[in-house]
Structures are given as structure tokens and as C-alpha cells.
Coordinates of C-alpha atoms in Angstrom, one line a residue:
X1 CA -17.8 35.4 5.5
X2 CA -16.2 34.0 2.6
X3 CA -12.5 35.7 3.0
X4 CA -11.9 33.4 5.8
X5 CA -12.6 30.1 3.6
X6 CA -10.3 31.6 0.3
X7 CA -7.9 32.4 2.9
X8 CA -7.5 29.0 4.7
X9 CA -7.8 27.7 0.7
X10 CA -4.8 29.4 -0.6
X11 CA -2.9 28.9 2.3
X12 CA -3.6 24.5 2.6
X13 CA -2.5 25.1 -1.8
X14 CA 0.5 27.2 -1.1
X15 CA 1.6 24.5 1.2
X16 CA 1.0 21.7 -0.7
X17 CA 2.7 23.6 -3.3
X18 CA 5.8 24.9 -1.8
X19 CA 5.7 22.6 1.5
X20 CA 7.0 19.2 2.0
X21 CA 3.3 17.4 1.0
X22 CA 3.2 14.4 -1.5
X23 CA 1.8 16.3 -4.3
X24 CA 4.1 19.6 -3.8
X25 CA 6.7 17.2 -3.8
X26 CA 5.6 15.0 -7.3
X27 CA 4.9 19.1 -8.4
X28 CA 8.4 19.8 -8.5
X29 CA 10.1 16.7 -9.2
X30 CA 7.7 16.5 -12.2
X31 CA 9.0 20.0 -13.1
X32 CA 12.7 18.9 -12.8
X33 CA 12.1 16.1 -14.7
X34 CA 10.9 17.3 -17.4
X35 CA 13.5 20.6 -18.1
X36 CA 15.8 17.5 -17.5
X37 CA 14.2 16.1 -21.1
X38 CA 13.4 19.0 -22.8
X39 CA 17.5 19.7 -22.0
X40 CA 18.3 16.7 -23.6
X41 CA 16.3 16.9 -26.0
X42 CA 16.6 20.6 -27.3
X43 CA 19.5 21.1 -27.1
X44 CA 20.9 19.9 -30.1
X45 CA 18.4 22.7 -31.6
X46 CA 21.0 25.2 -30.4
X47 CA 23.8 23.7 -33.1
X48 CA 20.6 23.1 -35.9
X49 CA 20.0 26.9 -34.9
X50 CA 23.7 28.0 -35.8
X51 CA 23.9 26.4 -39.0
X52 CA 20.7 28.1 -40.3
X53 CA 21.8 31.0 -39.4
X54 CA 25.2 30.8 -41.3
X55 CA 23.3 29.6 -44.5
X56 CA 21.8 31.9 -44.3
X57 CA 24.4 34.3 -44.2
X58 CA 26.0 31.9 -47.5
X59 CA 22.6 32.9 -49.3
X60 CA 22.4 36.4 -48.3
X61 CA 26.1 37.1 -49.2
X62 CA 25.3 35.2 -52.7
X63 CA 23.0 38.0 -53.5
X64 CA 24.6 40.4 -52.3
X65 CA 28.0 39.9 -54.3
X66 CA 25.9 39.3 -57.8
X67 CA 23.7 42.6 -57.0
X68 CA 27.2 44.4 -56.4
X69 CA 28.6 43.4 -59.3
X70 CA 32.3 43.6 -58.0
X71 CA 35.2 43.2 -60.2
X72 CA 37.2 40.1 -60.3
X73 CA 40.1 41.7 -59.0
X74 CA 38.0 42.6 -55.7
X75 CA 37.0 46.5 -54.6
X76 CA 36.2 48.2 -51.2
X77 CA 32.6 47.6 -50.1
X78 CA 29.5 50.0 -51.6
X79 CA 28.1 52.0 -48.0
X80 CA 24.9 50.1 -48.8
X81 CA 27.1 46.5 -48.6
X82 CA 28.4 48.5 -45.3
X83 CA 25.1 48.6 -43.4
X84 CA 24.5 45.3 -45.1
X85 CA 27.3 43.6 -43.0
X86 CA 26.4 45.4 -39.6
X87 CA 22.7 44.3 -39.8
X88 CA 24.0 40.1 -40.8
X89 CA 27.3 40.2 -39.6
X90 CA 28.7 39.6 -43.1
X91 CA 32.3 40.9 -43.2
X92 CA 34.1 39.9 -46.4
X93 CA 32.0 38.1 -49.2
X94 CA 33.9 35.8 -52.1
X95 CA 32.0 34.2 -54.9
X96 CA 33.9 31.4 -57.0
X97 CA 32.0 30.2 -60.1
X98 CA 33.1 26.8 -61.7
X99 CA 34.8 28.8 -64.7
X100 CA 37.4 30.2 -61.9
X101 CA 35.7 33.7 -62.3
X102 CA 35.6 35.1 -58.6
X103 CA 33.3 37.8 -57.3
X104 CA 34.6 39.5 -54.1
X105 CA 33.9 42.3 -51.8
X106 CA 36.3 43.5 -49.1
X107 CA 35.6 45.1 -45.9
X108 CA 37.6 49.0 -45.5
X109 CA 39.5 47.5 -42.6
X110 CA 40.3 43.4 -42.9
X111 CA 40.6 41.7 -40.1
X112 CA 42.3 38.2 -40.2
X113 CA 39.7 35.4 -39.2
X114 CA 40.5 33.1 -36.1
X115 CA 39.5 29.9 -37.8
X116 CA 38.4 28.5 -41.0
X117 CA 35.4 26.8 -40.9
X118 CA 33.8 24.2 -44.0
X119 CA 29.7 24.3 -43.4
X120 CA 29.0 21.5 -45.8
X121 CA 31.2 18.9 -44.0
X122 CA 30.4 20.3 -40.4
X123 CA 28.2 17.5 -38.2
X124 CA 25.3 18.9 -35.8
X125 CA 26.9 17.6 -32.3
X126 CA 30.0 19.6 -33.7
X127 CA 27.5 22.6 -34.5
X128 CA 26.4 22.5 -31.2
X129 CA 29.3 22.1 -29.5
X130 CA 30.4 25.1 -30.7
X131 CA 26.7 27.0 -30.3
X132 CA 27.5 26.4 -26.6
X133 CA 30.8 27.6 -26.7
X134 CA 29.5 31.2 -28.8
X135 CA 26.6 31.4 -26.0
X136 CA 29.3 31.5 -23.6
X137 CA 31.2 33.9 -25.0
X138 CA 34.0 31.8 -25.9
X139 CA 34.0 32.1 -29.7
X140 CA 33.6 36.0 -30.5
X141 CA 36.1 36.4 -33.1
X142 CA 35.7 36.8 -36.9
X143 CA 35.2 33.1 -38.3
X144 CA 36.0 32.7 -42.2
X145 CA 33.1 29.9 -43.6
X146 CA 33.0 28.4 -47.1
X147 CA 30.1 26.0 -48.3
X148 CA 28.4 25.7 -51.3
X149 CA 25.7 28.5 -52.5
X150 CA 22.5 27.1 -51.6
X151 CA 21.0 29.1 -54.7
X152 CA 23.0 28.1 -57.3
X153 CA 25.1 24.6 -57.8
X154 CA 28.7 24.8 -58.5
X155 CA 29.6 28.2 -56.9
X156 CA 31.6 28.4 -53.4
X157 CA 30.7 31.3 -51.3
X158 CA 33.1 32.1 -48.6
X159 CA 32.4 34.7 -45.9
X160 CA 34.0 35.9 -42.7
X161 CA 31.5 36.4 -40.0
X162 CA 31.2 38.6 -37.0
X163 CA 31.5 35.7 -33.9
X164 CA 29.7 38.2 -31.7
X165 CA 26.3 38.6 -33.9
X166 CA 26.6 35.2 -34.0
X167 CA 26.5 34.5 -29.8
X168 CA 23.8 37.6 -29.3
X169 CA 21.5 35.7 -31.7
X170 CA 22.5 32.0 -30.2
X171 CA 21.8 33.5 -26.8
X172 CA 18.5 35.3 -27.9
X173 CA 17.3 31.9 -29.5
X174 CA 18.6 30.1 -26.0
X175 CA 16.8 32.6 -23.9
X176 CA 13.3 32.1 -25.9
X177 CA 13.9 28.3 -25.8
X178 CA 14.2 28.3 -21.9
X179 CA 11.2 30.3 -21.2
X180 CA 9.3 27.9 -23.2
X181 CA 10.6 25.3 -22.0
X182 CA 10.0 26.4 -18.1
X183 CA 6.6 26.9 -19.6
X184 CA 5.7 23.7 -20.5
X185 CA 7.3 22.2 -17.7
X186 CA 5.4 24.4 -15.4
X187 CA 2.3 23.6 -17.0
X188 CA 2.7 20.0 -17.3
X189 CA 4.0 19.4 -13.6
X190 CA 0.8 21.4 -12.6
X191 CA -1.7 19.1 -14.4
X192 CA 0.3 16.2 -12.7
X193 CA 0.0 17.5 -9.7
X194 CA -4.0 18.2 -10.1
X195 CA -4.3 14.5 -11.4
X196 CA -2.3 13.1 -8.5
X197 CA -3.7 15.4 -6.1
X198 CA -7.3 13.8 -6.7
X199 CA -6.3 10.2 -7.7
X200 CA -3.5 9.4 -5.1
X201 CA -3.1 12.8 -2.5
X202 CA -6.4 13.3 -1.8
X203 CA -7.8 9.3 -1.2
X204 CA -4.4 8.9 1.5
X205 CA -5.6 12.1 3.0
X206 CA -9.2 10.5 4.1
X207 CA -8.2 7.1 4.4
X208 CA -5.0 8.8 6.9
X209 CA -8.0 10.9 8.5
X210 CA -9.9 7.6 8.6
X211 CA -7.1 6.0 10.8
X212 CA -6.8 9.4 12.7
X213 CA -10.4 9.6 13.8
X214 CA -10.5 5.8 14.8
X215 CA -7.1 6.3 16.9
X216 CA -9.5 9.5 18.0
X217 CA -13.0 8.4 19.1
X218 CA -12.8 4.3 18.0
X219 CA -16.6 4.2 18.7
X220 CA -17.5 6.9 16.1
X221 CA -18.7 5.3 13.0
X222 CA -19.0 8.5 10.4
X223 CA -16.9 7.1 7.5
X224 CA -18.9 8.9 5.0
X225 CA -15.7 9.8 2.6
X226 CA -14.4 6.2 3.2
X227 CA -17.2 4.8 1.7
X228 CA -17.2 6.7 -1.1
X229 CA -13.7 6.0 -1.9
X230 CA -14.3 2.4 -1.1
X231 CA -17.2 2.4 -4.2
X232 CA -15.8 4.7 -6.7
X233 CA -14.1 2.0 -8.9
X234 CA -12.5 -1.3 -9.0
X235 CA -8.9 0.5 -8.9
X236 CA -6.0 -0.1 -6.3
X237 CA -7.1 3.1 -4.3
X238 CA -10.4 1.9 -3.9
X239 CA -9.6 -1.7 -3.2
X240 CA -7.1 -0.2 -0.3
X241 CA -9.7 1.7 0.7
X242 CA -12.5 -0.9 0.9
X243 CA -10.0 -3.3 2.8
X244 CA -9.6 -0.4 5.3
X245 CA -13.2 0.1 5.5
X246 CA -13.4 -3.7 6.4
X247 CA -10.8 -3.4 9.1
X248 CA -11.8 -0.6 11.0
X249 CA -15.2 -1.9 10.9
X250 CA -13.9 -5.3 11.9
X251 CA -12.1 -3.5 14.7
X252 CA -14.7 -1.8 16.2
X253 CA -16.8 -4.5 16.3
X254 CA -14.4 -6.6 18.2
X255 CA -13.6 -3.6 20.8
X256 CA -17.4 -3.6 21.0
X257 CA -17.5 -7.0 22.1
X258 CA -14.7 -6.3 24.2
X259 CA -16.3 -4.1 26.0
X260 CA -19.3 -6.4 26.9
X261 CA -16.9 -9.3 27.5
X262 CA -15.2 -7.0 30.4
X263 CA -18.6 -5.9 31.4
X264 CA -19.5 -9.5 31.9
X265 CA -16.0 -10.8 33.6
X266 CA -16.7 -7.6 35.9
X267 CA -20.6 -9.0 36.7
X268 CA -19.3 -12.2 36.7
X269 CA -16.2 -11.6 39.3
X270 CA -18.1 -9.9 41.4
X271 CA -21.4 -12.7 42.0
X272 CA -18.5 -15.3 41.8
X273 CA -18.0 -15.4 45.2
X274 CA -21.6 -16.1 46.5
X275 CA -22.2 -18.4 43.8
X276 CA -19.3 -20.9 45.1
X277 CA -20.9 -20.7 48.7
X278 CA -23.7 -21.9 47.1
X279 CA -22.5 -24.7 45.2
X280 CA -20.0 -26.2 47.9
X281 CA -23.6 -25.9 50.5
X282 CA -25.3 -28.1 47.9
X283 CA -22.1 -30.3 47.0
X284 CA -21.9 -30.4 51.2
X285 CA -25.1 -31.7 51.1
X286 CA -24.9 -34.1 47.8
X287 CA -22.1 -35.9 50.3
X288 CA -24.6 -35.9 53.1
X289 CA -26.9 -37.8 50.7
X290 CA -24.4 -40.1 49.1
X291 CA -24.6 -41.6 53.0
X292 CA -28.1 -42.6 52.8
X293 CA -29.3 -46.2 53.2
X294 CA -32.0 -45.4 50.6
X295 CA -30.8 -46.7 47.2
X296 CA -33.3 -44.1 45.5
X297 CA -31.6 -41.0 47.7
X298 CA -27.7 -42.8 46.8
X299 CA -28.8 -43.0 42.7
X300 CA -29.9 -38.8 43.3
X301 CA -26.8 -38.5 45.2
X302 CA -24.4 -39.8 42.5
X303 CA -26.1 -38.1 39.8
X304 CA -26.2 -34.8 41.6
X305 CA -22.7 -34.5 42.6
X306 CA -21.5 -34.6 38.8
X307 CA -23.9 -31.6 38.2
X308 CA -22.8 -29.4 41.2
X309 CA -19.1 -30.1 40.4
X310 CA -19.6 -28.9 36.8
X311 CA -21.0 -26.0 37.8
X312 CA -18.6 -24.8 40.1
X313 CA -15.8 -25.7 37.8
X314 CA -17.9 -23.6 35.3
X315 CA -17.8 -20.7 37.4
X316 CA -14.5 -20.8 38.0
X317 CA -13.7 -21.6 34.3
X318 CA -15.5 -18.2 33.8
X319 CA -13.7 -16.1 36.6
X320 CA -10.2 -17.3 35.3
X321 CA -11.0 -16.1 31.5
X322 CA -12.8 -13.1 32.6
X323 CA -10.0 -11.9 35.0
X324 CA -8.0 -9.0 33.1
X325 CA -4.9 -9.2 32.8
X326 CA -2.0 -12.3 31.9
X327 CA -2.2 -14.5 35.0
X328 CA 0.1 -14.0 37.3
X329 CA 3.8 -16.1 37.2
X330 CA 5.4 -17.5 40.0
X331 CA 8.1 -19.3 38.8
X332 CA 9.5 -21.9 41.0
X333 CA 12.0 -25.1 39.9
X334 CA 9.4 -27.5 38.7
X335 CA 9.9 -31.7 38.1
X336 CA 7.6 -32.1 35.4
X337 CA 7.1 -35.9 35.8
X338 CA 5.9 -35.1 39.5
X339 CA 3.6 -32.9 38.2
X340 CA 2.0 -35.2 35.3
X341 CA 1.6 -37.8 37.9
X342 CA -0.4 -35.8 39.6
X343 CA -2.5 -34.6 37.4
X344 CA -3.1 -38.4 36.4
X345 CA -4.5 -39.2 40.3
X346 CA -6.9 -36.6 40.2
X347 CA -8.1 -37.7 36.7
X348 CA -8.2 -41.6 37.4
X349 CA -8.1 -41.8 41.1
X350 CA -9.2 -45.3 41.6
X351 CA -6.9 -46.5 39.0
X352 CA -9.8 -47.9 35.9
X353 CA -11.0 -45.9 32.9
X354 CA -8.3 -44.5 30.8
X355 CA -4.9 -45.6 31.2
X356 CA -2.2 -42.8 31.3
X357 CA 1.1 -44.0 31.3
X358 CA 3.7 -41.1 32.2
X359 CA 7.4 -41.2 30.2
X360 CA 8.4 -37.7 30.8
X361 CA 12.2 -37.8 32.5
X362 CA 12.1 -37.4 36.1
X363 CA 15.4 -35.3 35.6
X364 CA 13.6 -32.7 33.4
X365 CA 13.3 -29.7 36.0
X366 CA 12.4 -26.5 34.1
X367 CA 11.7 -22.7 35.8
X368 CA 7.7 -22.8 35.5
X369 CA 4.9 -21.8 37.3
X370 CA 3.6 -25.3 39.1
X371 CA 0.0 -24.7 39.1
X372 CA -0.3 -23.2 35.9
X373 CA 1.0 -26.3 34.2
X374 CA -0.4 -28.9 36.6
X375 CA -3.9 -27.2 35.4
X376 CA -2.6 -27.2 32.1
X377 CA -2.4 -31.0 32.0
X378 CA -4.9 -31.8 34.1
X379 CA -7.3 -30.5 31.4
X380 CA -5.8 -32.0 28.5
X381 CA -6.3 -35.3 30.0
X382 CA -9.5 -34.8 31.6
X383 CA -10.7 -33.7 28.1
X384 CA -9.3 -37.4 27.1
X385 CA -10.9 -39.3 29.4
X386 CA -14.2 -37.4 28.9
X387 CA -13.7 -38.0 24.9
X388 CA -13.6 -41.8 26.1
X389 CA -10.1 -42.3 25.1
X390 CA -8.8 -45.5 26.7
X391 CA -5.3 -44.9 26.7
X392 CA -3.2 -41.5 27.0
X393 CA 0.6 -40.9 26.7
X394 CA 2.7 -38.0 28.0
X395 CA 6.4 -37.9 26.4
X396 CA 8.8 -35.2 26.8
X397 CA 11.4 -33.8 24.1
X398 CA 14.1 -31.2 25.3
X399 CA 16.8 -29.9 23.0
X400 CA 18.8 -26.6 23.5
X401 CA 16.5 -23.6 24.2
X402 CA 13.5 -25.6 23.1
X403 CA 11.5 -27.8 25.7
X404 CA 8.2 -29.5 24.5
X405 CA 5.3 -32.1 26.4
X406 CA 3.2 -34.2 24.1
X407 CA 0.2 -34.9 25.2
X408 CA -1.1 -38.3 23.2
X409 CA -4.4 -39.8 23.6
X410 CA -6.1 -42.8 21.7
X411 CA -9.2 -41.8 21.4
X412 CA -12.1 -40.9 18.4
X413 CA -10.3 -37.5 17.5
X414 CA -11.9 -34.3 17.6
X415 CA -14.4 -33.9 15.5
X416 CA -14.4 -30.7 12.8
X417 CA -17.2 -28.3 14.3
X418 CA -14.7 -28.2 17.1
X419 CA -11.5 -27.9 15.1
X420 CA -12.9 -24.6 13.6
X421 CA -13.3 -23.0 17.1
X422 CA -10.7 -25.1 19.2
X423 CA -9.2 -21.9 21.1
X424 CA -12.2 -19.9 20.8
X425 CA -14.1 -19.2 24.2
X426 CA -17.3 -20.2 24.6
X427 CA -17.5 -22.1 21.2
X428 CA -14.9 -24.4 21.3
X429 CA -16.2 -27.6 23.0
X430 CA -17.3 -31.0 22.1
X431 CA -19.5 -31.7 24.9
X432 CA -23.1 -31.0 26.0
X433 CA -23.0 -29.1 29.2
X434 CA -19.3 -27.5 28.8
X435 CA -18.0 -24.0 28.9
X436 CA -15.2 -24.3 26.1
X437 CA -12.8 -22.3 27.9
X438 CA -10.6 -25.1 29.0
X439 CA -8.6 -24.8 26.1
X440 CA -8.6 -20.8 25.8
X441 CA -7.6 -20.6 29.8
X442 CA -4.7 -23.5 29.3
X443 CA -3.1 -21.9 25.9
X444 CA -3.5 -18.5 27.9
X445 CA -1.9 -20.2 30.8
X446 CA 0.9 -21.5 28.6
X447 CA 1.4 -17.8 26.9
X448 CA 1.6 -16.2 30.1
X449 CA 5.1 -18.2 31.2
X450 CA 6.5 -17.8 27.5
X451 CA 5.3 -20.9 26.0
X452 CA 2.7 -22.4 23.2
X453 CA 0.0 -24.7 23.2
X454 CA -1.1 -25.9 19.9
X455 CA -2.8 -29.1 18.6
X456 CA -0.5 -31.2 16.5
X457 CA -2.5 -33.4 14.9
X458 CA -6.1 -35.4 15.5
X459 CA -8.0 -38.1 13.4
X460 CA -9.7 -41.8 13.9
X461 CA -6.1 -43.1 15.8
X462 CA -6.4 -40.3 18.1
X463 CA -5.1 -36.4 19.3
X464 CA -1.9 -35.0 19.9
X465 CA -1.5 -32.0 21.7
X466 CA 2.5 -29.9 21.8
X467 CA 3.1 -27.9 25.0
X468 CA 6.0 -25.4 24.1
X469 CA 7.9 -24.8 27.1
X470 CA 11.1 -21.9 27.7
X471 CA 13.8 -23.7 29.8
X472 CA 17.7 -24.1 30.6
X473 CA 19.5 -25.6 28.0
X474 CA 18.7 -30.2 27.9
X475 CA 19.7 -32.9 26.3
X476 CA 17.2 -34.5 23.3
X477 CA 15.5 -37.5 24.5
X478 CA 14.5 -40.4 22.6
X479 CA 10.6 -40.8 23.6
X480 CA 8.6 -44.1 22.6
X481 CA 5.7 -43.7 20.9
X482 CA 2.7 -45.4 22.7
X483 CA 2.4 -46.7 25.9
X484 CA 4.3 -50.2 26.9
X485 CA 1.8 -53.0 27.5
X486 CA -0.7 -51.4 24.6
X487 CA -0.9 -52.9 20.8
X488 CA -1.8 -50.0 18.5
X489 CA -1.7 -51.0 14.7
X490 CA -1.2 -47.9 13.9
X491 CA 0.3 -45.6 16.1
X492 CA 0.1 -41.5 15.8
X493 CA 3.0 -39.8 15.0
X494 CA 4.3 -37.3 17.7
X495 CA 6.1 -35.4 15.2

């Protein structure tokens, strides 16, 4: 049962050896990079290599021409001086002792030497220059060399040397040094790759088959090797893998929630419909009431319209955020200024409470949806009034491609519990009694037709609120400020 397992073993380690995987990949450029050095680097070895072996030579050829004991005049070489010179490539050996004496033995056959060649003066890039050249087989000729005996000071030893002894041997060494070298790189590119494999190969595998599984079956929670990862140090790696741990988590979570939250906009959708029966039977019969004679009965009545209008303005709140989907557009030429003053009836239809004074351009038409924005605004001011702001502004700024509504009210500001969850549903709101989706359905409303809505600013002197419109091409206005007719000491700053 085990043959299987080695099998599918060696197979995933040829690939990652040989295929195009990370660590097959650091394997080999390792490898490359490394016989790139040892090049550089050992080279020079190969010229070191050829002048040992011609002192050599200058040593072995002293010894040999004092054992010989040739005449000064010179004689043929002994047989043993023969076999001598085809074992070191020594062809011709002449002594010179600082009295002038020379010592000298002759090969049977001279053959003239291509260059002359001083060892003492000769410089190791030079050396190997010419060790490259020999390897190559471009210096095989008989080379005459003269240098100082290493054995004895004061005596020159010149030599002619076979150029082909010399390459075989230079290749031989070169040959020997390459294996090694391959060796070494081999090795060292393999203990890379094992160190890389487990510190950077392997944690991208689980963290990629992390991702993989979540893209796979989001509701699965088996992160087993994740976790480990995340805890085995305080390294990069494990700090990538804890903030991934984090996210998927996070992730999850919020598609749980999701998932409830469509659950509920489905529950919600579908009692939506008897629910407003009910409310506009009991706001029909709040009216009914408000027509009593009976003060008592008229004090109920008053009190319990409010109530049943809340409610079915909650409910509908609630179908609008739970409804899947961006709302739908239909875009329609739009006079903004028409549409602020109608949001400001419904808000203060008998004229008193908070003062709204409207200084948007009645030229301003922009390509909007009509309701969307009329709901838009009619929350942002109805969230005025109910903050008891006694005075609102709405101002308009339009400049090439960019078209923006302030919103400006003088009220106490918002205070910072709602700040912290301004466009968050069901959180967001100041008041007892409220849903907190006006603000998540307007800035969804205002996304849905390619614009923003953000809060600019709010404090003691009041909030500000930006609507980001997309429109034709206008000209900047110059917009006042506050309201006429109103003395603010300190006025808030649209922008």
C-alpha cells in the first residue's frame, strides 16, 4: 500500500525539481549562481596551476643536469635523461652558475622553441591567460622558459618544454576542478532549496490552499495548517499568515451575517405587505379620532398618529435596505431647486419649526433619478429638524464634471456614539425609536446613480452634509454661506 504514496512523493519532488515551481526554480538559479562564482573565482587557479607546474619543471631539470654531470661544452642526452623528458616534458635543460660555468643537456633531435618565456617576471592574469589558451589547444608548441633555480640562488635554469604535456595536465586539473565545482554547487543549491522549501515554498503552498479552500466551500472552517503557521514564530511568514488567518475569518463571518441579513430582508419582504394594511387601518382610524369632540380622544389621537407613521416608515425603511440588489435608476432631466423645495413642504408644511431656506440655482438641471434624490433630501432635513436644528441651508456648487449639494443645518451636531456608526444599519442613529437606515438607504441611493454622500463636517455650530452628484459639464457658483435674514457668529464652513 506504500508504493502508491513513494510514487506520488517522487513524482510532486521531480516536479518541483525539474518543473517550473518556486523552489525548482531558486534550485537551479542557486546552482547557476554559484558555478557563476566559483568561475570567477577559480579561475585564476588555472594560471597559479601552470606556473607550478613549470617550477617545477625549473627544479626537476636542476637536478637532473647536476646528477648528469654534462660537460660545459654540452652532449647528447643519457637514455635515462630520455625517459626523463617524456615523463615531464623536459626537452633541453641549461644550467648557468654565476662563475659563467654552464651545464647543458641536448635533446637527439632540437627543435626550435616558438617563444621565449621569463617565469620570474611573468604575472598570474598573464599565466592564466595563457593556461586558457594551452587548454584550448592553442599553445602546443615547444616553449623555451628561464627563471631562477628555486634550489640554489644565483644559477639560471633554462628549459624548453613540451606545450602539449603542458595542455593535457592544464586540462586534467580543469576537468577535476569543474567536477568539484558542479559538486558543490549541486550540493549547496540543494540545501537551499530544502531551506526554502520549508521556510518560504511550503507556508505559500497552505496559505495558497487556504485561499483555494475558502474560494471552494467559504463555510468550512478547517484551517488547521493555517494556524500552525500563524503561531510558529514572530517572522514575516507567520505574521502573513496570521493576517490571513484574520481575514478569512473576518470574511466568513461577515458572509455569515450576510446570510442571515438576506434571510431577514426575504422574511421581512414578504410580511411587508400585510403589515402596511395594517398600519394605514390604524392610521385610517387615528384620523377618525383626531375628529372627536372629546379633548381626551383628540390628545390619543395626536399622540398615536406620530407612532403609527413611524412604524410604517420603519417598515418601509427596512424593505428598501433589505431589497437585493442597487435600486433601480430611472434617470429623467431633474431641476434640483424644484426638488429641494419639495422636500422642504413635506418637512415644514405649515411653515414654523425649522427654517430652510433653499439657494440651489433654479437653472441647475442634472440627469438623476427624481425620487431617489427627493428621498435623499428629504431625510437629511427631516434628520435636522428632528435634531432640533432651527435653521437649515441647501447650496449648490457645480464645476466641470463635478456637481455637489450641501446640506447645512444649525443645529447641536451629531454627537460621537453616532459618528462611529453613521452609515452603519441598524446602529447608526441618534434617536430613541429610530431604525438607523436613513442614512445607509440615502448614501446607497446616492451610489446607485454614480454619486457620494459623505458628512463633511459636524460640531456645536452645526452639520454639513456633501451630496456628490455625476452631471453635464456647469459653471462654478458662488454660494453664500448661511441663510439671509439669520445672524450666525460663527458660521460653518462648507468647504
Amino acid at each position: 500500500m506504500r508504493r502508491p504514496v513513494r510514487k506520488s512523493f517522487m513524482r510532486h519532488l521531480q516536479l518541483e525539481l525539474f518543473g517550473t515551481s518556486l523552489s525548482g526554480r531558486v534550485l537551479w538559479l542557486t546552482v547557476a549562481i554559484i558555478l557563476a562564482v566559483e568561475l570567477v573565482v577559480l579561475t585564476p587557479s588555472l594560471g597559479t596551476e601552470r606556473q607550478s607546474w613549470m617550477w617545477q619543471r625549473i627544479s626537476l631539470a636542476h637536478i637532473a643536469a647536476l646528477s648528469a654531470g654534462a660537460s660545459q661544452n654540452g652532449g647528447p642526452m643519457p637514455a635515462a635523461y630520455q625517459q626523463l623528458a617524456q615523463q615531464t616534458g623536459i626537452e633541453s635543460i641549461k644550467l648557468t652558475e654565476p662563475d659563467g660555468t654552464v651545464l647543458q643537456i641536448l635533446p637527439l633531435h632540437p627543435t626550435p622553441p616558438a617563444r621565449v618565456l621569463y617565469l620570474a617576471g611573468e604575472t598570474v592574469l598573464h599565466s592564466t591567460w595563457c593556461a586558457i589558451r594551452c587548454i584550448a589547444g592553442l599553445e602546443s608548441a615547444p616553449v623555451e622558459v628561464i627563471a631562477p633555480s628555486p634550489l640554489q640562488n644565483n644559477i639560471m635554469v633554462e628549459i624548453q618544454v613540451n606545450g602539449a604535456g603542458l595542455s593535457q595536465e592544464l586540462r586534467n586539473y580543469a576537468s577535476h576542478l569543474a567536477a568539484i565545482s558542479a559538486v558543490v554547487a549541486l550540493v549547496t543549491g540543494l540545501l537551499v532549496f530544502a531551506a526554502l522549501n520549508r521556510l518560504l515554498v511550503r507556508p505559500l503552498r497552505i496559505m495558497t490552499e487556504s485561499i483555494s479552500g475558502f474560494h471552494n466551500d467559504p463555510e468550512h472552517t478547517g484551517q488547521g495548517a493555517l494556524t500552525a503557521l500563524a503561531s510558529r514564530g514572530d517572522d514575516e511568514v507567520a505574521e502573513a499568515a496570521q493576517e490571513l488567518k484574520t481575514m478569512l475569518e473576518t470574511m466568513r463571518a461577515a458572509l455569515w451575517r450576510n446570510a442571515r441579513l438576506a434571510a431577514l430582508g426575504t422574511s421581512v419582504t414578504k410580511i411587508s405587505h400585510d403589515l402596511r394594511n395594517i398600519l394605514s387601518s390604524a392610521l385610517l382610524v387615528s384620523g377618525h379620532l383626531q375628529d372627536s369632540t372629546d379633548p381626551t380622544v383628540q390628545r390619543a389621537a395626536r399622540t398615536l398618529i406620530p407612532a403609527v407613521e413611524r412604524a410604517a416608515q420603519l417598515v418601509s425603511q427596512t424593505v428598501d435596505f433589505a431589497r437585493e440588489g442597487p435600486p433601480a435608476l430611472t434617470r429623467t432631466p431633474v431641476c434640483l431647486r424644484e426638488v429641494v423645495d419639495e422636500a422642504t413642504q413635506v418637512v415644514r408644511p405649515d411653515g414654523t419649526g425649522i427654517t430652510i431656506e433653499n439657494l440651489v440655482p433654479a437653472s441647475l438641471v442634472l440627469p438623476l433619478d427624481r425620487m431617489h434624490i427627493y428621498r435623499v433630501l428629504l431625510n437629511l432635513l427631516r434628520n435636522a429638524a428632528e435634531a432640533g436644528a432651527k435653521a437649515a441651508v441647501v447650496t449648490a456648487e457645480t464645476k466641470p464634471g463635478a456637481n455637489k449639494i450641501v446640506v447645512t443645518d444649525y443645529g447641536p451636531g451629531l454627537p460621537p456614539r453616532v459618528l462611529q456608526n453613521l452609515f452603519k444599519p441598524f446602529s447608526g442613529s441618534g434617536r430613541q425609536g429610530s431604525s438607523g437606515l436613513g442614512l445607509v438607504i440615502a448614501r446607497d441611493l446616492m451610489r446607485a446613480q454614480g454619486g457620494e454622500l459623505s458628512l463633511a463636517q459636524t460640531g456645536p455650530l452645526g452639520t454639513v452634509f456633501v451630496l456628490e452628484l455625476s452631471g453635464s459639464d456647469a459653471t462654478a457658483l458662488a454660494i453664500p454661506l448661511a441663510p439671509a435674514g439669520h445672524n450666525h457668529t460663527n458660521p460653518i464652513e462648507i468647504f
